[in-house]
JSON list of C-alpha atoms in Angstrom, two decimals:
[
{"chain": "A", "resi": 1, "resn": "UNK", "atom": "CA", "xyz": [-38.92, 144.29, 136.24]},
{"chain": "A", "resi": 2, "resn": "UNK", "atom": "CA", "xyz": [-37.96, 140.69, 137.15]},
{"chain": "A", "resi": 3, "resn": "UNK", "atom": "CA", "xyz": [-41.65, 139.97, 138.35]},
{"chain": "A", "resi": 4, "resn": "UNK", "atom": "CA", "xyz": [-43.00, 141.59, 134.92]},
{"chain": "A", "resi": 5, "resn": "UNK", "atom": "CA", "xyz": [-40.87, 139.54, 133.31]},
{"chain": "A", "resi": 6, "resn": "UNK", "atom": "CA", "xyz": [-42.03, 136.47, 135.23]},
{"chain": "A", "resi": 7, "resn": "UNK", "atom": "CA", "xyz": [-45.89, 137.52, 135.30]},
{"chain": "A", "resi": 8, "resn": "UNK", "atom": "CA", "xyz": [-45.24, 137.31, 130.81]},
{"chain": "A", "resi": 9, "resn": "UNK", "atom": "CA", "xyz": [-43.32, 134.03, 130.82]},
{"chain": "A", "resi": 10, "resn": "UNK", "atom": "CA", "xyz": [-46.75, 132.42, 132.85]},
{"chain": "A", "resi": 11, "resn": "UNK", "atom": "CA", "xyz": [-48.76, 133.68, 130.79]},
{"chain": "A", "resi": 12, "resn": "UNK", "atom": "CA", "xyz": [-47.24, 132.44, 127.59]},
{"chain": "A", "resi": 13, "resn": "UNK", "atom": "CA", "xyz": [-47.14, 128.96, 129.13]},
{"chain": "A", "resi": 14, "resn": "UNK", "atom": "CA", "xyz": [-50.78, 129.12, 130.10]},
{"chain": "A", "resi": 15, "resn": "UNK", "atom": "CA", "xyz": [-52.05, 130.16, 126.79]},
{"chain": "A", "resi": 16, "resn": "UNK", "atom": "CA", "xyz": [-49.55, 126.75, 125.35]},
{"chain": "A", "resi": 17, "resn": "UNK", "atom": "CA", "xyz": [-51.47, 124.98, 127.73]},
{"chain": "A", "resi": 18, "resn": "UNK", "atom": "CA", "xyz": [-54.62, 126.23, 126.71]},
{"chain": "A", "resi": 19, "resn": "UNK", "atom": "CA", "xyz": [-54.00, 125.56, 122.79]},
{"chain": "A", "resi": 20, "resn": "UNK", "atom": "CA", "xyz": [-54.23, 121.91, 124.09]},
{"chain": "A", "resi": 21, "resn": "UNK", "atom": "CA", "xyz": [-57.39, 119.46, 124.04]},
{"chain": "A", "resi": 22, "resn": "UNK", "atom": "CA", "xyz": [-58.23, 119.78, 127.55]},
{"chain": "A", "resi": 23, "resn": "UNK", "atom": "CA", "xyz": [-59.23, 116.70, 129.92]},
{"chain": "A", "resi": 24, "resn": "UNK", "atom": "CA", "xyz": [-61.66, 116.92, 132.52]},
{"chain": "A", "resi": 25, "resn": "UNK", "atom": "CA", "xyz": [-59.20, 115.51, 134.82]},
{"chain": "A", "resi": 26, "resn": "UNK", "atom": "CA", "xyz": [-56.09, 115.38, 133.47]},
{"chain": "A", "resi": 27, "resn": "UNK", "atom": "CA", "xyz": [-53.32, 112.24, 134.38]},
{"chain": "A", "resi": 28, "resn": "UNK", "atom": "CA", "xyz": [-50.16, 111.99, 134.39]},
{"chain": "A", "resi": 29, "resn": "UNK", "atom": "CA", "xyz": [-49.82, 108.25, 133.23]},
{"chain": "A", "resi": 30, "resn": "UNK", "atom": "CA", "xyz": [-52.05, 106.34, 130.47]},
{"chain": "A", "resi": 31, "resn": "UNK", "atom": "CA", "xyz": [-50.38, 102.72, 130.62]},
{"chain": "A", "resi": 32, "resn": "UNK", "atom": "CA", "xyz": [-50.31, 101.91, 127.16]},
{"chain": "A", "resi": 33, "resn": "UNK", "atom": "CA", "xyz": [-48.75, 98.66, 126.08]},
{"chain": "A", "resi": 34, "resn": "UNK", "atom": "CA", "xyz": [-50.33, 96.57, 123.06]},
{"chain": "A", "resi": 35, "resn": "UNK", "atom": "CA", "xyz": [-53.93, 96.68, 123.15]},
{"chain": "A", "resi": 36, "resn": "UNK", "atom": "CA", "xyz": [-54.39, 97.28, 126.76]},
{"chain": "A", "resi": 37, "resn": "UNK", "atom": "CA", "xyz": [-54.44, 100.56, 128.62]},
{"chain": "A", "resi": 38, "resn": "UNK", "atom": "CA", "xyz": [-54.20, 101.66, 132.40]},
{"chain": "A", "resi": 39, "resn": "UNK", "atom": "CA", "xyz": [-55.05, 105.21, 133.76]},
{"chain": "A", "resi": 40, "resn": "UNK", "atom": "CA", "xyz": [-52.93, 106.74, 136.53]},
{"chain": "A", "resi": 41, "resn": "UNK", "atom": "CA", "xyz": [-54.68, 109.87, 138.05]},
{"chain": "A", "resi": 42, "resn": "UNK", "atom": "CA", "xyz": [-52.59, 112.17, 140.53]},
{"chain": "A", "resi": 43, "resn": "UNK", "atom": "CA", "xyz": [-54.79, 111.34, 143.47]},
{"chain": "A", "resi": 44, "resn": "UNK", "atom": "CA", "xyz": [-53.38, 107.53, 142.48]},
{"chain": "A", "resi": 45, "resn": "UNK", "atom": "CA", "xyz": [-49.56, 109.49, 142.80]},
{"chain": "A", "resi": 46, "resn": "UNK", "atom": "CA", "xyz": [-50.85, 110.97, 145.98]},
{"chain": "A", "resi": 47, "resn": "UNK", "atom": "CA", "xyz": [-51.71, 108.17, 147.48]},
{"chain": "A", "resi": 48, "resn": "UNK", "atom": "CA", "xyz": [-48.56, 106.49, 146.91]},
{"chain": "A", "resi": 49, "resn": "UNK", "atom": "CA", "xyz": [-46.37, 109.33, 147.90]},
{"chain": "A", "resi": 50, "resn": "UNK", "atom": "CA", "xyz": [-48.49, 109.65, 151.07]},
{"chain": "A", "resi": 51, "resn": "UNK", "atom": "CA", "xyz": [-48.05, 105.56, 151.44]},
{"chain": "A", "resi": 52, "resn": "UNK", "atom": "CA", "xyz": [-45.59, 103.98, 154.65]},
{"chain": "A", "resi": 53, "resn": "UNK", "atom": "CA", "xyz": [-46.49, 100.26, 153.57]},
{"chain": "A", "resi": 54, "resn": "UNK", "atom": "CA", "xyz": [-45.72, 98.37, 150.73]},
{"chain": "A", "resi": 55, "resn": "UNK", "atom": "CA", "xyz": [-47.86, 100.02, 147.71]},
{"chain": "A", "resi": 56, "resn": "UNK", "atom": "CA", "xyz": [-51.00, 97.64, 146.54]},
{"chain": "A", "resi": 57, "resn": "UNK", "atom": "CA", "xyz": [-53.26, 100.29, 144.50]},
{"chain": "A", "resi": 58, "resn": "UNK", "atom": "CA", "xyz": [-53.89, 101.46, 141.20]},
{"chain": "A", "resi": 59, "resn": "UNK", "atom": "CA", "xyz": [-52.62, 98.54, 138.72]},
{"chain": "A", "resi": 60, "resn": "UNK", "atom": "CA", "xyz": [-50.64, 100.68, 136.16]},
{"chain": "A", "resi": 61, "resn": "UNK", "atom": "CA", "xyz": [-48.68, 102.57, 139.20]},
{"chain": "A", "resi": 62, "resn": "UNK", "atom": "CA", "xyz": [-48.01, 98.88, 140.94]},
{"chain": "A", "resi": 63, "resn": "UNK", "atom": "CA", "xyz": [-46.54, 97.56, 137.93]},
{"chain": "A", "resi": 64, "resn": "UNK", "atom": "CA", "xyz": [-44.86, 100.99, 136.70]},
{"chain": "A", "resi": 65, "resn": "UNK", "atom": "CA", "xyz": [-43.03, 100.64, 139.93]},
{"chain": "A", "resi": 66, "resn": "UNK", "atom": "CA", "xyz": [-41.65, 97.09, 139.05]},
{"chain": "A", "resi": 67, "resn": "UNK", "atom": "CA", "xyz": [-40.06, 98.15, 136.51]},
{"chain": "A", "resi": 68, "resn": "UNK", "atom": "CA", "xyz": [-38.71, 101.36, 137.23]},
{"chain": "A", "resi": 69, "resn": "UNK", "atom": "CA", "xyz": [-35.41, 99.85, 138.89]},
{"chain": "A", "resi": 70, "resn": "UNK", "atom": "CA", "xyz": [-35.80, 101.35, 141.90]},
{"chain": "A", "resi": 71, "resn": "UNK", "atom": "CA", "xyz": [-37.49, 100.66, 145.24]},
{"chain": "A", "resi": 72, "resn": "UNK", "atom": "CA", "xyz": [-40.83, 101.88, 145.92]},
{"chain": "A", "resi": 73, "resn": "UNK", "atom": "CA", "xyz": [-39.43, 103.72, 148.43]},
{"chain": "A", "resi": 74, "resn": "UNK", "atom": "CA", "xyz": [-36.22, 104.98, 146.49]},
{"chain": "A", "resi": 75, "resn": "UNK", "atom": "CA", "xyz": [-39.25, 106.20, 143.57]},
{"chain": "A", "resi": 76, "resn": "UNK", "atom": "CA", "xyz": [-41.36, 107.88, 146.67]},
{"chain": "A", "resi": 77, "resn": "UNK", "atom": "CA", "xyz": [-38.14, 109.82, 147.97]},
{"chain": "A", "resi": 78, "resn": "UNK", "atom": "CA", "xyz": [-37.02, 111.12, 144.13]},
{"chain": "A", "resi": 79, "resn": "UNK", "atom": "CA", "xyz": [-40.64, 111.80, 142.95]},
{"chain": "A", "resi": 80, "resn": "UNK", "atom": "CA", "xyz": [-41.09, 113.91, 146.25]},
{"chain": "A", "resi": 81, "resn": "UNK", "atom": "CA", "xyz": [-37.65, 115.94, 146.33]},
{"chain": "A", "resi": 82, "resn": "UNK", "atom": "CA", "xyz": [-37.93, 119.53, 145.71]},
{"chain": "A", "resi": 83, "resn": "UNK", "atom": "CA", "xyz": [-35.81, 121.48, 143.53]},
{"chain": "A", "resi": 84, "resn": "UNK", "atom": "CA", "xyz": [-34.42, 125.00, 143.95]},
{"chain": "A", "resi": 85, "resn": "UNK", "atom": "CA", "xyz": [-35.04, 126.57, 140.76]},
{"chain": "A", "resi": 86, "resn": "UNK", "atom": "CA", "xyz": [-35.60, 130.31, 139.24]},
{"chain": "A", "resi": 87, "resn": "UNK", "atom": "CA", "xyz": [-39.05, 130.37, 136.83]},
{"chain": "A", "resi": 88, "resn": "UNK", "atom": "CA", "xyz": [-37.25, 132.77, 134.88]},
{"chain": "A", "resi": 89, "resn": "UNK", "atom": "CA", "xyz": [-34.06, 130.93, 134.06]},
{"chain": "A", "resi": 90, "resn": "UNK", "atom": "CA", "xyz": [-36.04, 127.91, 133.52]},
{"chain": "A", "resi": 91, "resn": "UNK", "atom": "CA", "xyz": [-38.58, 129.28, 131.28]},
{"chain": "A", "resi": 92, "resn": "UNK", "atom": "CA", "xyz": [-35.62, 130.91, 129.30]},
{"chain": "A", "resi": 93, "resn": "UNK", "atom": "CA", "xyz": [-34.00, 127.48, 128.94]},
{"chain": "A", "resi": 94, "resn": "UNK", "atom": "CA", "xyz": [-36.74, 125.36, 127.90]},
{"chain": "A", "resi": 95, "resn": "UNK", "atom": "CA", "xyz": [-37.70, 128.23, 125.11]},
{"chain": "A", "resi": 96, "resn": "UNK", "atom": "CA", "xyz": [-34.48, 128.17, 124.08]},
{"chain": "A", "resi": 97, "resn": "UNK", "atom": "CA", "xyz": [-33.21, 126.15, 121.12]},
{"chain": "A", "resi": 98, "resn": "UNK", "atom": "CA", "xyz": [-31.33, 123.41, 123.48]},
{"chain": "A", "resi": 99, "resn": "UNK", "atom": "CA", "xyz": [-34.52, 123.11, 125.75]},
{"chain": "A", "resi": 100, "resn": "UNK", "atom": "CA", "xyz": [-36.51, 122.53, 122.77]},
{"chain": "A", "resi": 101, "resn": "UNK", "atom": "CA", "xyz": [-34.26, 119.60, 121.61]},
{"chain": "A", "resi": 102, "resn": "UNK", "atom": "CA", "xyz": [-34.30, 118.47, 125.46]},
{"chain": "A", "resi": 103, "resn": "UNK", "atom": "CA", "xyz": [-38.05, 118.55, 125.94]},
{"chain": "A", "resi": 104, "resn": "UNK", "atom": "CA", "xyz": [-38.78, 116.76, 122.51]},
{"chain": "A", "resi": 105, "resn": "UNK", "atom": "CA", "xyz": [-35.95, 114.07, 123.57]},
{"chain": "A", "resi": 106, "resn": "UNK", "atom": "CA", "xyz": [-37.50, 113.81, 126.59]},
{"chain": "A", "resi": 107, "resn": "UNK", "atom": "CA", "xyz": [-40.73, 112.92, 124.91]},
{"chain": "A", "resi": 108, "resn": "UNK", "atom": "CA", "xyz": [-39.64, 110.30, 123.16]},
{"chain": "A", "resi": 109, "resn": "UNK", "atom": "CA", "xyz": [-42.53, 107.51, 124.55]},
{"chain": "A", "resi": 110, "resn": "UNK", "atom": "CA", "xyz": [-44.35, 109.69, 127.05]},
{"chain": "A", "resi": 111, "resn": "UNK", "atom": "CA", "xyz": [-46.30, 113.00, 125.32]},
{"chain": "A", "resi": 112, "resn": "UNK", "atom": "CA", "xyz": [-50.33, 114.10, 125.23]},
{"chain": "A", "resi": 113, "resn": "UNK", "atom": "CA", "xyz": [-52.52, 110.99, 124.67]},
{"chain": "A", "resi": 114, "resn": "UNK", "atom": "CA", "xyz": [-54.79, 112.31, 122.38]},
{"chain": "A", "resi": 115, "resn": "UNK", "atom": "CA", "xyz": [-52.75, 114.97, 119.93]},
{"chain": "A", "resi": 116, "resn": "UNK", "atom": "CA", "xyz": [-49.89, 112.93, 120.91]},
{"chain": "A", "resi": 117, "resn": "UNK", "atom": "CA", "xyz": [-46.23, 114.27, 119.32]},
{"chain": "A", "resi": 118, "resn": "UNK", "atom": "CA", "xyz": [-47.79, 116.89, 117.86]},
{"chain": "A", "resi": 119, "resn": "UNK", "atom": "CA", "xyz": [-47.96, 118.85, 121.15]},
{"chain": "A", "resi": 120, "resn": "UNK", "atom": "CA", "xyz": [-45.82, 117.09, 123.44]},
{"chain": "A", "resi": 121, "resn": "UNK", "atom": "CA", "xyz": [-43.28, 119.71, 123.64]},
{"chain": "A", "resi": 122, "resn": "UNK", "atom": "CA", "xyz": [-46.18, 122.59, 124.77]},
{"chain": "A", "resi": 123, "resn": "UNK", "atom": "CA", "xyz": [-47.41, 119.96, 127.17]},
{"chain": "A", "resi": 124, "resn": "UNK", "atom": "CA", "xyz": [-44.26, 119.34, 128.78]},
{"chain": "A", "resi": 125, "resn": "UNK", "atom": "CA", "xyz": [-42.99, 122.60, 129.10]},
{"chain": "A", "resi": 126, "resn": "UNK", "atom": "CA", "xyz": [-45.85, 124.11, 131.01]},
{"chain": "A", "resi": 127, "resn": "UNK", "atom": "CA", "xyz": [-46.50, 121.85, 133.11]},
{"chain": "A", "resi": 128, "resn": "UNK", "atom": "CA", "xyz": [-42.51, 122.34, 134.20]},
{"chain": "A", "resi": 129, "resn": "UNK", "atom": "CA", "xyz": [-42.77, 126.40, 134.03]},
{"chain": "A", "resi": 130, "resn": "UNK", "atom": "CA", "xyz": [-46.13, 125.92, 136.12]},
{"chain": "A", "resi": 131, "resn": "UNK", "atom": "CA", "xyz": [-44.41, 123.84, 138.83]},
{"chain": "A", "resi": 132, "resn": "UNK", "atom": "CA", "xyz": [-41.26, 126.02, 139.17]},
{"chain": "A", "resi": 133, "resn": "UNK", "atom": "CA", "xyz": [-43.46, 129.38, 140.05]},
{"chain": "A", "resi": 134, "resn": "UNK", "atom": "CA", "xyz": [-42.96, 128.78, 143.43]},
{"chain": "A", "resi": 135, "resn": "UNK", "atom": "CA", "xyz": [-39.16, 128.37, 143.38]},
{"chain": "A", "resi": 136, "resn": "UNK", "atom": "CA", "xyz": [-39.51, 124.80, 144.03]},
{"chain": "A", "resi": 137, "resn": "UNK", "atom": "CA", "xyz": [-39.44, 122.29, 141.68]},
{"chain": "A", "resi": 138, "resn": "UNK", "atom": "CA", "xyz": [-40.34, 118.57, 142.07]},
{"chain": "A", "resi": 139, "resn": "UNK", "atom": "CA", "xyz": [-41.37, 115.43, 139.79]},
{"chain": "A", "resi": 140, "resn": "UNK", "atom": "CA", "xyz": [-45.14, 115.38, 141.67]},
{"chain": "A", "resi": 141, "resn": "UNK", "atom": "CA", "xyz": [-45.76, 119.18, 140.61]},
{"chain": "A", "resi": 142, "resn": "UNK", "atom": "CA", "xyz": [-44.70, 118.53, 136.91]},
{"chain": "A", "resi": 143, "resn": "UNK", "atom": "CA", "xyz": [-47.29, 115.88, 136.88]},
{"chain": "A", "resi": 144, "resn": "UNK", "atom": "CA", "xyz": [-50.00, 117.72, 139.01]},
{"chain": "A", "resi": 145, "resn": "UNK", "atom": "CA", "xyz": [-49.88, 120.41, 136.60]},
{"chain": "A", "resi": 146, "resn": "UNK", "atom": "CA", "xyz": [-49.56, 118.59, 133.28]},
{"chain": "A", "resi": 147, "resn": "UNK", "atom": "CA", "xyz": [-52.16, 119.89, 131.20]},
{"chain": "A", "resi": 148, "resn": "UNK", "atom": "CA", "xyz": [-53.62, 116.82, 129.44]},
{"chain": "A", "resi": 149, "resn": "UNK", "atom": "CA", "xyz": [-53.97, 113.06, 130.03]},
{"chain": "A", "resi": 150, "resn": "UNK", "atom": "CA", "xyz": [-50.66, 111.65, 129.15]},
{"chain": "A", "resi": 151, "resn": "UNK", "atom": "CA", "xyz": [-49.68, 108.77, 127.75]},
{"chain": "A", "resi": 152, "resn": "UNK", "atom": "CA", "xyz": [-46.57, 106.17, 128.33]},
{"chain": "A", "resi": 153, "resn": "UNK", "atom": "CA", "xyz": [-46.72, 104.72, 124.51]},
{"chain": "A", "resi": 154, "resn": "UNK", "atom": "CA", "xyz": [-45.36, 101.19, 123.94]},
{"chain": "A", "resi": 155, "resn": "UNK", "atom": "CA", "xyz": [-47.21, 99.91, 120.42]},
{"chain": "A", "resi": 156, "resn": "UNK", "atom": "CA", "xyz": [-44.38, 97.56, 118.85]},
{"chain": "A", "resi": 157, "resn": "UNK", "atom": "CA", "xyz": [-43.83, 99.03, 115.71]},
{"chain": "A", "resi": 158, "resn": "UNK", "atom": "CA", "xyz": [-44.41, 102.73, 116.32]},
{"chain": "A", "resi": 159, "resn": "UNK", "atom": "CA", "xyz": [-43.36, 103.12, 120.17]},
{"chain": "A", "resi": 160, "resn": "UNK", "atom": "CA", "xyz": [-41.36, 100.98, 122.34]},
{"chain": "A", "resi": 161, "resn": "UNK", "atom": "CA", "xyz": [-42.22, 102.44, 125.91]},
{"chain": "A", "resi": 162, "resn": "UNK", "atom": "CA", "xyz": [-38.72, 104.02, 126.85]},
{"chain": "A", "resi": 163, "resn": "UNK", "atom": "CA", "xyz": [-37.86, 107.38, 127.87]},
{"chain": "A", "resi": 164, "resn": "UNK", "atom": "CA", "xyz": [-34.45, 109.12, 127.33]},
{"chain": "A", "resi": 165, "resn": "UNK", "atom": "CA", "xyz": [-33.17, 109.59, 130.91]},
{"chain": "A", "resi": 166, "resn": "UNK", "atom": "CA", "xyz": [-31.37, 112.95, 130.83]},
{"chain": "A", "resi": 167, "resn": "UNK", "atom": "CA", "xyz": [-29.10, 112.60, 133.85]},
{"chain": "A", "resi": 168, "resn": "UNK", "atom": "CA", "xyz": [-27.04, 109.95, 131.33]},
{"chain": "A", "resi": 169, "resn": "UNK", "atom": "CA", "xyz": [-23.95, 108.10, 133.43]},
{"chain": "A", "resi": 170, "resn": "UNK", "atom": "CA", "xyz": [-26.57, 108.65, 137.13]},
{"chain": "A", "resi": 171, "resn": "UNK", "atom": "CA", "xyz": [-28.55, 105.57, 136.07]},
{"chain": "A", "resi": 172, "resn": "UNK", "atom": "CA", "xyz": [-27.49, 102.10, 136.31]},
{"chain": "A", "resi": 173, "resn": "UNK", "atom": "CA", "xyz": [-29.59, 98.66, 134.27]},
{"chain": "A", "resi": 174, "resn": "UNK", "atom": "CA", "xyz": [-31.75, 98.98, 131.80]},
{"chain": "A", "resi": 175, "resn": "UNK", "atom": "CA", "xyz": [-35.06, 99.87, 133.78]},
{"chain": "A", "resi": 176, "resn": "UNK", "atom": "CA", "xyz": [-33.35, 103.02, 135.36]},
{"chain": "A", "resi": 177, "resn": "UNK", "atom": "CA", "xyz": [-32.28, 103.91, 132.36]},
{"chain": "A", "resi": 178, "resn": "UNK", "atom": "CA", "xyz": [-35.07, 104.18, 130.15]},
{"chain": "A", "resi": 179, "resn": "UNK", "atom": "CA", "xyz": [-38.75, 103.63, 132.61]},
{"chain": "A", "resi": 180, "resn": "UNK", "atom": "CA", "xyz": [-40.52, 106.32, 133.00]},
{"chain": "A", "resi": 181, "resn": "UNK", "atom": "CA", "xyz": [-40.98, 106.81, 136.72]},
{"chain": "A", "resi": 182, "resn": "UNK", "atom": "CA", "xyz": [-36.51, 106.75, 136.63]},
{"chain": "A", "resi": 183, "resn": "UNK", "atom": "CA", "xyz": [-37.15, 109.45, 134.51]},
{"chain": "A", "resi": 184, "resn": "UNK", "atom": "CA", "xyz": [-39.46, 111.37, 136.47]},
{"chain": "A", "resi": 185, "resn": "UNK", "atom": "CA", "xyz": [-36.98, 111.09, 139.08]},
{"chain": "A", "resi": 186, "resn": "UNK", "atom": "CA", "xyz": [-34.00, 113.07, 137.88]},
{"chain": "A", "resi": 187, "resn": "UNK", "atom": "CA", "xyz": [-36.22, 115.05, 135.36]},
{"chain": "A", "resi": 188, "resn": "UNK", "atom": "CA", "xyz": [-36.22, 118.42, 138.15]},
{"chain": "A", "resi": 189, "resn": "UNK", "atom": "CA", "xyz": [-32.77, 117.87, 138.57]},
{"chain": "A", "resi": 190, "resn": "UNK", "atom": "CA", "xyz": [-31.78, 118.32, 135.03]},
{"chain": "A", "resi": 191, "resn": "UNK", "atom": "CA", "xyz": [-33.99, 121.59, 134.94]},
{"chain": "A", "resi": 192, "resn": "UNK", "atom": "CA", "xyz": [-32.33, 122.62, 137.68]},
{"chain": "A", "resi": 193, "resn": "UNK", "atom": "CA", "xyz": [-28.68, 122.35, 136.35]},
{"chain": "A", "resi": 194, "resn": "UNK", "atom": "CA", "xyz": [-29.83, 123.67, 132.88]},
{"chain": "A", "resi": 195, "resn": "UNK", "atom": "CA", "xyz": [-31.83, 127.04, 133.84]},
{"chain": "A", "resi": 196, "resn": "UNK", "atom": "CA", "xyz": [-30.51, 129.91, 132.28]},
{"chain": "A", "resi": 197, "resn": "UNK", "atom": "CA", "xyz": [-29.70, 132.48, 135.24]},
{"chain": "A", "resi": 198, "resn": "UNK", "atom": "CA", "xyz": [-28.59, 135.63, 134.42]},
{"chain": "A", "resi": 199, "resn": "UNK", "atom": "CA", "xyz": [-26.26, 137.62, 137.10]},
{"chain": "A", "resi": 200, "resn": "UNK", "atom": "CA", "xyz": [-29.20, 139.02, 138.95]},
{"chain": "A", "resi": 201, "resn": "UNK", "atom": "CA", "xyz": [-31.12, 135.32, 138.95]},
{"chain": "A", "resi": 202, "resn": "UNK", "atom": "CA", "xyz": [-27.47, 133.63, 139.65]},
{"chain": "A", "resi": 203, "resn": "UNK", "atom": "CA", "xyz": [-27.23, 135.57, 143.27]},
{"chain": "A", "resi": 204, "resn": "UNK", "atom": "CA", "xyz": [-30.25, 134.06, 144.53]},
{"chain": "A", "resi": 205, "resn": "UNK", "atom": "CA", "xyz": [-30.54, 131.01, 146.84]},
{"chain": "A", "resi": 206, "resn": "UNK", "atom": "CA", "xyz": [-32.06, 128.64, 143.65]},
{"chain": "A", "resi": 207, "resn": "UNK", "atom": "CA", "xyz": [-28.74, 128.39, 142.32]},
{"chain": "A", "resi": 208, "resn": "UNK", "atom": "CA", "xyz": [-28.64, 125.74, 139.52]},
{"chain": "A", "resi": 209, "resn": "UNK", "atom": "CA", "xyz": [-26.26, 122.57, 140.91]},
{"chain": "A", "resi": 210, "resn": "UNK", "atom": "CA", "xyz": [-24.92, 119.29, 139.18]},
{"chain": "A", "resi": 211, "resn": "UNK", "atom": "CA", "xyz": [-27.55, 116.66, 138.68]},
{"chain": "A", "resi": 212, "resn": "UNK", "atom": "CA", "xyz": [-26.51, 114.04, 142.01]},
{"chain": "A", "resi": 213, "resn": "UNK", "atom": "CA", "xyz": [-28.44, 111.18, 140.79]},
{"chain": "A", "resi": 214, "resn": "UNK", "atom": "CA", "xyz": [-31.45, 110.51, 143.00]},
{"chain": "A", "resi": 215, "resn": "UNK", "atom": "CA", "xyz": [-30.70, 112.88, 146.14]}
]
């Protein structure tokens, strides 16, 4: 029953994903601050996550790390940190009416480049469902599987650039409070503790837990 279940949920977040403008090669970061704009593929993320030196690449990533308020290192460890989650109790919460709200708060800045806010929440959520199939859930899955080219949005009088950090009180200074690669860091761990298990789901090792800040 449970893997029916599962088997519709997947299939009602590929067919969201599909209602999308689709890129050739979607990525999970277009830079956008004034007039200028800076592409961020996954390889980019891959190469960084796979990285033991000091990180010199891609020019968005470099300078999205600056201001992150974190270490490179500290953003390598929280981007790469898997998740113990349940796709059904996570696909329950973000249809829900509070994972709505939550998934258009967390789009505040950071939602499809092209349709933008009009499909941010669809974009978001499947690319979260998508990643949590395994039972695993981590910030470099959400953004290998987002769905469309998306974009970081800071144009002065529409969008300032910020994100809403959900794990509010774990963050401390401005930049790890409202960049978006802080964000991507405690984003699985707030699916994690929000999932809605039922008592079946609940006895399982994926267990929701407390969001612990980074680790």
């Amino acid at each position: 029953m449970l893997k029916r279940i599962a088997a519709g949920l997947l299939a009602g977040a590929a067919i969201s994903a599909s209602a999308l403008p689709v890129s050739a090669q979607p990525s999970p970061v277009r830079w956008n601050s004034g007039g200028a704009v800076w592409t961020t593929k996954f390889s980019d993320f891959n190469d960084f996550l796979k990285s033991k030196d000091a990180y010199s690449g891609e020019r968005g990533l470099s300078s999205g790390l600056a201001a992150s308020g974190w270490t490179a290192k500290e953003v390598q460890a929280g981007l790469s940190k898997t998740y113990n989650v349940d796709v059904v109790g996570v696909t329950r919460y973000l249809y829900s009416k509070d994972g709505v709200k939550f998934l258009q708060d967390q789009t505040r800045s950071y939602f499809p480049y092209w349709a933008q806010k009009a499909t941010a929440v669809q974009g978001l959520r499947s690319a979260i469902i998508l990643a949590s199939v395994d039972g695993k859930l981590s910030s470099a899955a959400i953004m290998k599987n987002l769905p469309v080219d998306f974009r970081l949005a800071d144009t002065c009088t529409t969008f300032d650039g910020k994100q809403n950090i959900c794990a509010k009180g774990k963050c401390k200074g401005a930049a790890q409070c409202s960049s978006l690669l802080s964000w991507y860091v405690f984003l699985p761990a707030c699916i994690q503790a929000n999932q809605i298990l039922d008592k079946v789901t609940a006895g399982r090792p994926a267990a929701a837990g407390a969001v612990r800040g980074l680790w």
